[in-house]
PDB file of C-alpha atoms in Angstrom:
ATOM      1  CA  UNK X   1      22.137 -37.436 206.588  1.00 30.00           C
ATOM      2  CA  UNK X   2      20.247 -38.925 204.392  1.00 35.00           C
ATOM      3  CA  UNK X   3      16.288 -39.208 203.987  1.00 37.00           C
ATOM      4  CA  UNK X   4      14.580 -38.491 200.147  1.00 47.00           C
ATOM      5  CA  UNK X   5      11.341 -36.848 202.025  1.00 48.00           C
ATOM      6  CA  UNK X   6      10.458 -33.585 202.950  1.00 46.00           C
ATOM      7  CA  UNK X   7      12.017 -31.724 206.119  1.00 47.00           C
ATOM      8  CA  UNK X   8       9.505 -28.423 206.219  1.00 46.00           C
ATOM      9  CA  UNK X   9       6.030 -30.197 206.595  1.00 58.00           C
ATOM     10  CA  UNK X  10       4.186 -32.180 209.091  1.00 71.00           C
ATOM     11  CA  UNK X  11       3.896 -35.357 209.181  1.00 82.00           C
ATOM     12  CA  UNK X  12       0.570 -37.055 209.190  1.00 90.00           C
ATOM     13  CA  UNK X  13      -0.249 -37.929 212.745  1.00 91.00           C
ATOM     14  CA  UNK X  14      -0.100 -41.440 213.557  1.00 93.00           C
ATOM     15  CA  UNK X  15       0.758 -42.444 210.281  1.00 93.00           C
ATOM     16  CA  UNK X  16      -2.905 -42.427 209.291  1.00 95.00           C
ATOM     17  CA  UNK X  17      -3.225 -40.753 205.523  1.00 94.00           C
ATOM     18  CA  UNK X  18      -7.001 -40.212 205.205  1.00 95.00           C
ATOM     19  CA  UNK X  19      -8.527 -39.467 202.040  1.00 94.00           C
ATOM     20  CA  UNK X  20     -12.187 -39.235 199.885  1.00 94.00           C
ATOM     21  CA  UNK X  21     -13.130 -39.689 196.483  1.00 94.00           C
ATOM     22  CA  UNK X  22     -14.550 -36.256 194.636  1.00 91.00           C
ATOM     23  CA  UNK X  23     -18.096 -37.062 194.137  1.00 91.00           C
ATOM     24  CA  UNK X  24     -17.321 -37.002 190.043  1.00 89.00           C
ATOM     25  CA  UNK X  25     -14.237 -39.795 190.666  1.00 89.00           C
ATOM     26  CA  UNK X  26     -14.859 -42.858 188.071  1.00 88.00           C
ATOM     27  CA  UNK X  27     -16.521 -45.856 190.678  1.00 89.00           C
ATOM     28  CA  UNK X  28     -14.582 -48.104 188.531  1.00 84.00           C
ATOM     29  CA  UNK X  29     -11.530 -46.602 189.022  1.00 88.00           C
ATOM     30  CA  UNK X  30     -12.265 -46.549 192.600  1.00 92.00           C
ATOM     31  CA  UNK X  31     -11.139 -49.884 192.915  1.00 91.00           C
ATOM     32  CA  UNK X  32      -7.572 -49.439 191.392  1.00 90.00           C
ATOM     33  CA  UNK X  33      -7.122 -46.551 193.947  1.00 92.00           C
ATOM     34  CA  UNK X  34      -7.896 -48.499 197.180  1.00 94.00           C
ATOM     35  CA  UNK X  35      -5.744 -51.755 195.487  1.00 92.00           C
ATOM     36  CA  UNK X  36      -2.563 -49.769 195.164  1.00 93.00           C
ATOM     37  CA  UNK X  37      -3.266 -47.901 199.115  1.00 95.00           C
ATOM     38  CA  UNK X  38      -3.536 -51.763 200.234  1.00 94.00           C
ATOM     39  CA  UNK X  39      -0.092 -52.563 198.515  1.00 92.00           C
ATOM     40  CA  UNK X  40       1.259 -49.550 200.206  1.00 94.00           C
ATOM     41  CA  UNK X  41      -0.398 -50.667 203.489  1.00 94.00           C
ATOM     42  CA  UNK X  42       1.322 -54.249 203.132  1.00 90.00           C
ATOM     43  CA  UNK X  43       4.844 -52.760 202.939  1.00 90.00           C
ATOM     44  CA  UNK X  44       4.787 -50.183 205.204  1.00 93.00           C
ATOM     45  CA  UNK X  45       2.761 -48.560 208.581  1.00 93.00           C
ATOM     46  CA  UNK X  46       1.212 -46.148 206.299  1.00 95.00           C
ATOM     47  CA  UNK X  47      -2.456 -46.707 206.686  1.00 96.00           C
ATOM     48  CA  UNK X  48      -4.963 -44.744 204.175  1.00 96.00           C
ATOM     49  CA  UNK X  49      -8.435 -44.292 205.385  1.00 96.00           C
ATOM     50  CA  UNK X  50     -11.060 -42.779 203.593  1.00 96.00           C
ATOM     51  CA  UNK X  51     -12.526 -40.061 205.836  1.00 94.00           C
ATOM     52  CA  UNK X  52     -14.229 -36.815 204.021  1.00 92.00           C
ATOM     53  CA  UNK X  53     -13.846 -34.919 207.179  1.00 93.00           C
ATOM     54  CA  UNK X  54     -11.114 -35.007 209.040  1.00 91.00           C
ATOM     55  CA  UNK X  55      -9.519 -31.946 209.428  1.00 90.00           C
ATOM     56  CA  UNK X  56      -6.559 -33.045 207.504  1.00 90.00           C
ATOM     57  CA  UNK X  57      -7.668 -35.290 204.094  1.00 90.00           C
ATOM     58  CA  UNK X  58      -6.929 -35.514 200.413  1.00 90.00           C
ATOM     59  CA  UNK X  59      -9.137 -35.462 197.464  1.00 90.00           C
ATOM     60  CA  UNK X  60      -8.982 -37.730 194.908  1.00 90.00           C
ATOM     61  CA  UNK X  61     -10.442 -36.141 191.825  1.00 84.00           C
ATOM     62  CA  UNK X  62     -10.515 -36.831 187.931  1.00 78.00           C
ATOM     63  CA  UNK X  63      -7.731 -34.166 187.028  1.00 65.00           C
ATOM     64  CA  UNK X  64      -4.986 -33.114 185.138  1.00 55.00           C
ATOM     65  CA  UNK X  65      -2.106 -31.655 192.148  1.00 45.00           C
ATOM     66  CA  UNK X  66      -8.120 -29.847 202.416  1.00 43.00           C
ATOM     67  CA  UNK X  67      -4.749 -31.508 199.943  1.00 44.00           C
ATOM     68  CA  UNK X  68      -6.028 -32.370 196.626  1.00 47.00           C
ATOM     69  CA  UNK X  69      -4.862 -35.470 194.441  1.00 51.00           C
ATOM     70  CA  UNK X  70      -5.689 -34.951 191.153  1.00 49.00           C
ATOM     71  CA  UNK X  71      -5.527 -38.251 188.596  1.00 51.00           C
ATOM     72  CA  UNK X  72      -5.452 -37.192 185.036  1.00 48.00           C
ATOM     73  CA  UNK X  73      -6.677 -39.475 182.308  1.00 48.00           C
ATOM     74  CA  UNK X  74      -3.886 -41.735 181.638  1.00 45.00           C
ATOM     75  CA  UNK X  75      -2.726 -41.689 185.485  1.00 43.00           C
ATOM     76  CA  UNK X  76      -4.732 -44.423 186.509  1.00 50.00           C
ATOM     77  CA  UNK X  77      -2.407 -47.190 187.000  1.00 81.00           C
ATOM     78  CA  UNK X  78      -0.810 -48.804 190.393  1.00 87.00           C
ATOM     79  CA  UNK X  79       2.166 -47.334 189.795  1.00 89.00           C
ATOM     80  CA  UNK X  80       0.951 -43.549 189.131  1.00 88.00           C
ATOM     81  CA  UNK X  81      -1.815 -43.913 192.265  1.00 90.00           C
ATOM     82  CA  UNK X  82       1.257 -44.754 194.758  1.00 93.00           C
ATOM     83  CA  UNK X  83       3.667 -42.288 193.040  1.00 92.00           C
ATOM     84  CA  UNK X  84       1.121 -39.870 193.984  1.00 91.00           C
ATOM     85  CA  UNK X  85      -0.069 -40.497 197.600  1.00 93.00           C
ATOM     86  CA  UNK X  86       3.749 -41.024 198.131  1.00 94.00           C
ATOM     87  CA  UNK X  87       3.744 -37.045 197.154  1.00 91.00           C
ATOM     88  CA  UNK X  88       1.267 -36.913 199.625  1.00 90.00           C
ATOM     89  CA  UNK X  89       3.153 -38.442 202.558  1.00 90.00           C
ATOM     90  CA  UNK X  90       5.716 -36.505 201.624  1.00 90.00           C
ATOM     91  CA  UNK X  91       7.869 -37.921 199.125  1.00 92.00           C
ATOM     92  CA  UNK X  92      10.039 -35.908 196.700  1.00 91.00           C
ATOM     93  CA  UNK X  93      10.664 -36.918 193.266  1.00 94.00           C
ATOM     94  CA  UNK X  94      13.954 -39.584 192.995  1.00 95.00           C
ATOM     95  CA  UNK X  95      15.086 -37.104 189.956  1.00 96.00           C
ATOM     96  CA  UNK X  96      15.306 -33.568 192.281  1.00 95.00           C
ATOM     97  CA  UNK X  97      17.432 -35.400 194.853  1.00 93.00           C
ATOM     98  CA  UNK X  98      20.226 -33.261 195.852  1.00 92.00           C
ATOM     99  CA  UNK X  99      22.640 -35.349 194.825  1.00 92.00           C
ATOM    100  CA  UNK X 100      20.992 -36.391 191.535  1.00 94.00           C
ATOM    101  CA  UNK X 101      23.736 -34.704 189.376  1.00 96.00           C
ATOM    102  CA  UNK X 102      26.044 -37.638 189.906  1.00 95.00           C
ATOM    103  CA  UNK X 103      23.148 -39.612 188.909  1.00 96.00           C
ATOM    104  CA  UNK X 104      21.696 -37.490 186.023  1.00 97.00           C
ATOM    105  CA  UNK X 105      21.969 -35.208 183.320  1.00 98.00           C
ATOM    106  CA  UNK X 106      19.589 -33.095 182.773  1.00 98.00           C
ATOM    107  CA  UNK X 107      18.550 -31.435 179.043  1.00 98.00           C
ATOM    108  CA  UNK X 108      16.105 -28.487 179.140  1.00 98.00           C
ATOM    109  CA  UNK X 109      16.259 -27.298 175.477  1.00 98.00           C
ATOM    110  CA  UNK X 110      13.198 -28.594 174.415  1.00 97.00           C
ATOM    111  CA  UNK X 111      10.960 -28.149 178.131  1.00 97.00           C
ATOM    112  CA  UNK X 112       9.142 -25.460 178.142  1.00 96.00           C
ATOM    113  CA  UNK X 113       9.817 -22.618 180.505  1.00 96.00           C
ATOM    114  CA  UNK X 114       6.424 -23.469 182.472  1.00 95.00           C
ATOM    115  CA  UNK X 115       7.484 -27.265 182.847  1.00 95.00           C
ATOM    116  CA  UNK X 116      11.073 -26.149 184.210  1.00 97.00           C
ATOM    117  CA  UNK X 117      10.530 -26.368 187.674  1.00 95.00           C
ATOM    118  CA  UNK X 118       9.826 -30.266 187.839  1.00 95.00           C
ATOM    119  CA  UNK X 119      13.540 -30.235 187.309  1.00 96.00           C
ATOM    120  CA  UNK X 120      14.628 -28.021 190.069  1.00 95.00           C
ATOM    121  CA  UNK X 121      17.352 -29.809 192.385  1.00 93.00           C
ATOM    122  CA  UNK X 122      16.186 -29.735 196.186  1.00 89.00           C
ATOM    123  CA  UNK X 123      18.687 -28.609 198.677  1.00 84.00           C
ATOM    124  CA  UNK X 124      19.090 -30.563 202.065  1.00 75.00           C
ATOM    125  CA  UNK X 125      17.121 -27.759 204.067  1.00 70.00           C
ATOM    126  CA  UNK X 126      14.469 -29.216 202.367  1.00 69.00           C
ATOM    127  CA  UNK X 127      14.901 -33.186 201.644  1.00 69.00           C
ATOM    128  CA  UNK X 128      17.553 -35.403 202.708  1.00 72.00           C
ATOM    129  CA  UNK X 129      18.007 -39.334 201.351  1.00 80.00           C
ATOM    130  CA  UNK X 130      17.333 -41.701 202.938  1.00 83.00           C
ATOM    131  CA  UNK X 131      19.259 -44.302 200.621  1.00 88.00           C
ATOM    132  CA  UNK X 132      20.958 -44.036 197.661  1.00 90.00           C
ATOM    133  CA  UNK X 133      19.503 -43.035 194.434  1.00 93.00           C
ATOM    134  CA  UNK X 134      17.554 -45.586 192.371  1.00 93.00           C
ATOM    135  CA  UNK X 135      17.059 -44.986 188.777  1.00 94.00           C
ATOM    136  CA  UNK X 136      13.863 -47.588 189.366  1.00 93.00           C
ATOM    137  CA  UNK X 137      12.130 -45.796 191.804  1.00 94.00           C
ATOM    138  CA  UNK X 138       8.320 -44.963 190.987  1.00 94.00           C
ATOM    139  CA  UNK X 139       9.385 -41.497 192.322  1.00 94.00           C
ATOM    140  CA  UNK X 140      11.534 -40.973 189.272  1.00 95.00           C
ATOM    141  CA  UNK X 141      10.007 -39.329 185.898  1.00 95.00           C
ATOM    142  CA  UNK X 142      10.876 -40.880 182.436  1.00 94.00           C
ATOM    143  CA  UNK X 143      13.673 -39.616 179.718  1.00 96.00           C
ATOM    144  CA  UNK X 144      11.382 -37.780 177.654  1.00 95.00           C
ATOM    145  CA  UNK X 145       9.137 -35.635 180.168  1.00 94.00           C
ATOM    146  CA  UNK X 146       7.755 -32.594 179.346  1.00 95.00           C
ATOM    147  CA  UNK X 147       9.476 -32.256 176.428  1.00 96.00           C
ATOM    148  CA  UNK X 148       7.655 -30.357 173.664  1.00 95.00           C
ATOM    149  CA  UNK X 149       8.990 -32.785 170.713  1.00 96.00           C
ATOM    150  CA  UNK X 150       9.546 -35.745 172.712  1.00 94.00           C
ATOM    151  CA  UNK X 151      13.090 -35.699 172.833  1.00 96.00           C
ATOM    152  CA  UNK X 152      14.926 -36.747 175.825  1.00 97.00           C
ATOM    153  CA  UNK X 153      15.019 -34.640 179.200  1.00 97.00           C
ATOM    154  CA  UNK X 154      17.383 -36.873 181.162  1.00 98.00           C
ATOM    155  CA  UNK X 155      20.043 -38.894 180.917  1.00 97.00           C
ATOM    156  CA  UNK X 156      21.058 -41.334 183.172  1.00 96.00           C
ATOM    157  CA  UNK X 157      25.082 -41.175 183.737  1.00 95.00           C
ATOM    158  CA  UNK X 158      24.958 -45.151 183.615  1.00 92.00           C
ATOM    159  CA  UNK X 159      23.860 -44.995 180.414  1.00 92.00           C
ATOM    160  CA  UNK X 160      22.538 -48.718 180.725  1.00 92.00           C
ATOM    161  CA  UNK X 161      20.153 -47.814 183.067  1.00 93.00           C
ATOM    162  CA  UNK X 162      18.239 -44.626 180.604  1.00 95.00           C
ATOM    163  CA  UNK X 163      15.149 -47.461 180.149  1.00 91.00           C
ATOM    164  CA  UNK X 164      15.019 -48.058 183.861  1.00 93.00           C
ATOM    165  CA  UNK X 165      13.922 -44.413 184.661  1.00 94.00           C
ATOM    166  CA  UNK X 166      10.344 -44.066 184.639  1.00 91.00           C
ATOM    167  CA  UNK X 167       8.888 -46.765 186.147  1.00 85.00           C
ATOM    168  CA  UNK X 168       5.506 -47.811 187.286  1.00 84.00           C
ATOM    169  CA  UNK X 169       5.763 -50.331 190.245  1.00 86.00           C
ATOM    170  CA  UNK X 170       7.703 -49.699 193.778  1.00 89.00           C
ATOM    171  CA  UNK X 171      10.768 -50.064 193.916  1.00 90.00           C
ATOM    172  CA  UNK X 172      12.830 -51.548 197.176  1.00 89.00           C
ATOM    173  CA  UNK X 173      14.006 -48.328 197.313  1.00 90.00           C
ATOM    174  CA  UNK X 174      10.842 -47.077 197.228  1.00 92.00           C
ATOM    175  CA  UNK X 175       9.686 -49.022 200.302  1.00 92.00           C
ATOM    176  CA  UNK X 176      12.803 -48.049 202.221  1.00 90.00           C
ATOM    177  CA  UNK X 177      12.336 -44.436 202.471  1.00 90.00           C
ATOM    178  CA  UNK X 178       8.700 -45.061 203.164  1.00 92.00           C
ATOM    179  CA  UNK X 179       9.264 -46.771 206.029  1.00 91.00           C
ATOM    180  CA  UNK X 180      12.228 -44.942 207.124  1.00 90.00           C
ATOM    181  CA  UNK X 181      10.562 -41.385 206.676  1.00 91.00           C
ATOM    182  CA  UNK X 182       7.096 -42.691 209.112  1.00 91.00           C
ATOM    183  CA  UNK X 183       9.733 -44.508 211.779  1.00 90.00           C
ATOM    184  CA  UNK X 184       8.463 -47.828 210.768  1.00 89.00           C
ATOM    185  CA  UNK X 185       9.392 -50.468 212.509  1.00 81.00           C
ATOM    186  CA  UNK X 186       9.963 -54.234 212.079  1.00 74.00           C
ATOM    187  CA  UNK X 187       7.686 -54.361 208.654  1.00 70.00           C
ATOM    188  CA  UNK X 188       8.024 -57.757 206.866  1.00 67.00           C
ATOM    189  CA  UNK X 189       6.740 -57.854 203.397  1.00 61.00           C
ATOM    190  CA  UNK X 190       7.260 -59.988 200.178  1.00 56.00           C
ATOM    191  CA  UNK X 191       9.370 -58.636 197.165  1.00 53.00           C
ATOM    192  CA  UNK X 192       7.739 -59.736 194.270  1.00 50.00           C
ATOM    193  CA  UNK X 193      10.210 -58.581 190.580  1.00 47.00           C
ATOM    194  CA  UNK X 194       8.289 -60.844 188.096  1.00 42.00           C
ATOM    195  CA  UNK X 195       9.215 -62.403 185.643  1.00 38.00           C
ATOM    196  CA  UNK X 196      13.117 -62.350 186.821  1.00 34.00           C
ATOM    197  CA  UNK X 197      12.828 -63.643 190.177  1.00 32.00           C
ATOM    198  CA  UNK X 198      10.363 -65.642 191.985  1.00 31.00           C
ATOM    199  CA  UNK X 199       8.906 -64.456 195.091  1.00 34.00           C
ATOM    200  CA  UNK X 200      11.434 -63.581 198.107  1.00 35.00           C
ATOM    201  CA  UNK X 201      10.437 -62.719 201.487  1.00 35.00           C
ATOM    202  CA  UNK X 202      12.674 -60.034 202.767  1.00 36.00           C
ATOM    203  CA  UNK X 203      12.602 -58.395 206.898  1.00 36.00           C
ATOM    204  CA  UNK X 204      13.582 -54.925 207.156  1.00 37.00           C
ATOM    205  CA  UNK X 205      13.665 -52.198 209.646  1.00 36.00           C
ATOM    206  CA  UNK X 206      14.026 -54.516 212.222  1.00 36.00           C
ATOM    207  CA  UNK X 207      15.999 -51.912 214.357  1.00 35.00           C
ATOM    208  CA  UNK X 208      14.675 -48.212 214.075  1.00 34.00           C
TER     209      UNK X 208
END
């Protein structure tokens, strides 16, 4: 099988993500938040609702992970917001995959102990794929995480790719699993990979 999402929690009910801003959250930064949830919204059923009392929520605070969503200084871009509610619907990181070996190679010799677990390979009790990995997902860390001297933490087997990993915008990929994982179906969105390509309208998931 194969589904990049988690197998051992439940899934939000009806699809419907609700979350609040901590009182202390930036109101400028507000904004960025609720732009990268619409994004998200555009691409897939996922609909994110802020609610500060529903039994089930997240909190958005001014951090440095009710379900709690902390955004450190430094974490405030599109990229990093969606990266995170994906976590939230319950996305795994691209780089823990249990296939990412064939993908990957991973360096711990300068990550500290502490850090070492934001390595750890998932098994399939626990996450399955649901397509194949994607060195460009937003899921997947960059080389030189948590590395104490800044040295690199991963490799990318296709070493041409080793600048890909770490990026800050959605991925296809990214959208796929998304969709796949909350039994979307027939979403139509617009790919937009500037400056390469103009914009392309793409269906998918016509079928689940």
């Amino acid at each position: 099988m194969i589904r990049q999402a988690s197998t051992v929690y439940n899934k939000w009910t009806n699809n419907e993500i609700f979350y609040y801003f901590d009182k202390n959250f930036p109101l400028k930064k507000r904004d960025l938040v609720e732009k990268a949830l619409s994004i998200l919204e555009e691409v897939t059923c996922a609909r994110f609702k802020q609610n500060s009392t529903s039994k089930n929520r997240i909190r958005v605070f001014q951090g440095n992970g009710e379900q709690e969503l902390s955004l450190g200084q430094g974490c405030h871009s599109i990229g990093t917001i969606q990266h995170e509610f994906l976590h939230a619907i319950g996305i795994w990181h691209e780089h823990m995959r249990s296939d990412r070996d064939d993908y990957l190679t991973v360096d711990l010799s300068d990550v500290s102990p502490s850090k070492q677990y934001n390595f750890d390979k998932l098994n399939e009790r626990v996450s399955q794929n649901f397509i194949d990995f994607d060195y460009a997902s937003v899921m997947h860390y960059p080389p030189a995480v948590f590395t104490t001297n800044n040295t690199v933490s991963m490799y990318t087997i296709s070493r041409e790719f080793q600048f890909t990993i770490g990026m800050k915008q959605l991925a296809f990929s990214d959208i796929y699993k998304i969709n796949q994982f909350l039994n979307c179906t027939g979403i139509e969105f617009y790919l937009i990979d500037c400056p390469i390509v103009s914009v392309a309208r793409i269906k998918v998931f016509p079928n689940l």
